[in-house]
């Protein structure tokens, strides 16, 4: 995926999280709140049965990934990773 990288360990973790969600959860969405400001924050959330028309769907994984269109430029070269530790990860 050219927009960002999701490591295999992060993919496994997200698949596990999704397996425990209600049927109205259709994937993972990633967006940047307040992009281009000092308060910018990258967010990962469950995508529910909601209006996702502002998101680009990526179907390269064993789950649907939704990237917010206006956030994509801020996510270039980003990496989502997961590393387990004694606090959960």
Coordinates of C-alpha atoms in Angstrom, one line a residue:
X1 CA 0.0 0.0 0.0
X2 CA 1.5 3.3 -1.0
X3 CA -0.2 5.5 1.5
X4 CA 1.3 3.8 4.6
X5 CA 2.6 0.6 6.0
X6 CA 0.9 -1.8 8.4
X7 CA 3.3 -4.4 9.8
X8 CA 2.3 -8.0 9.9
X9 CA 2.2 -7.9 13.8
X10 CA -0.2 -4.9 13.6
X11 CA -2.3 -6.7 11.0
X12 CA -2.6 -9.7 13.3
X13 CA -3.5 -7.5 16.2
X14 CA -6.2 -5.6 14.3
X15 CA -7.7 -8.8 13.0
X16 CA -7.9 -10.2 16.5
X17 CA -9.6 -7.0 17.8
X18 CA -12.1 -7.0 14.9
X19 CA -13.0 -10.7 15.6
X20 CA -14.4 -9.6 19.0
X21 CA -16.6 -6.7 17.7
X22 CA -20.3 -6.6 17.0
X23 CA -21.6 -7.3 13.5
X24 CA -22.0 -3.5 12.8
X25 CA -18.2 -3.2 12.7
X26 CA -17.0 -3.4 9.1
X27 CA -13.3 -2.6 9.5
X28 CA -10.7 -0.2 10.8
X29 CA -10.5 3.5 9.9
X30 CA -7.5 5.7 10.2
X31 CA -7.6 9.5 10.1
X32 CA -5.8 12.6 11.4
X33 CA -7.7 14.9 13.6
X34 CA -6.9 18.6 13.2
X35 CA -4.4 17.9 10.4
X36 CA -1.8 20.5 9.7
X37 CA -2.0 22.0 13.2
X38 CA 0.2 21.6 16.3
X39 CA -2.7 19.6 17.8
X40 CA -2.8 17.0 15.0
X41 CA -3.3 13.4 16.1
X42 CA -3.4 10.2 14.2
X43 CA -6.4 8.1 15.1
X44 CA -7.3 4.5 14.6
X45 CA -10.9 3.5 15.3
X46 CA -13.4 0.9 14.4
X47 CA -15.4 1.5 11.2
X48 CA -19.0 0.9 11.9
X49 CA -22.0 0.8 9.6
X50 CA -21.8 4.6 9.0
X51 CA -21.3 7.0 6.2
X52 CA -17.7 6.3 5.1
X53 CA -18.0 8.2 1.8
X54 CA -15.1 10.5 2.9
X55 CA -12.8 7.4 3.2
X56 CA -10.8 5.4 0.7
X57 CA -11.2 1.7 1.2
X58 CA -8.1 -0.5 1.0
X59 CA -8.7 -4.2 0.6
X60 CA -5.1 -5.5 0.8
X61 CA -5.6 -7.1 4.2
X62 CA -7.8 -9.7 5.9
X63 CA -9.9 -6.7 7.0
X64 CA -11.2 -3.6 5.3
X65 CA -9.1 -0.5 6.0
X66 CA -10.7 3.0 5.5
X67 CA -8.3 5.9 5.1
X68 CA -9.9 9.4 5.4
X69 CA -9.2 11.1 2.1
X70 CA -8.3 14.5 3.6
X71 CA -5.8 12.7 5.9
X72 CA -3.9 10.7 3.3
X73 CA -1.2 13.3 2.6
X74 CA -0.5 13.4 6.3
X75 CA -0.3 9.6 6.5
X76 CA 2.3 9.1 3.7
X77 CA 5.2 7.1 5.0
X78 CA 3.5 6.4 8.3
X79 CA 3.9 2.9 9.9
X80 CA 1.3 1.2 12.1
X81 CA 3.1 -1.4 14.2
X82 CA 2.2 -3.5 17.2
X83 CA 4.7 -4.9 19.7
X84 CA 3.4 -6.9 22.7
X85 CA 4.7 -6.0 26.1
X86 CA 3.7 -6.7 29.8
X87 CA 1.1 -4.0 29.6
X88 CA -0.6 -5.4 26.6
X89 CA 1.2 -3.8 23.7

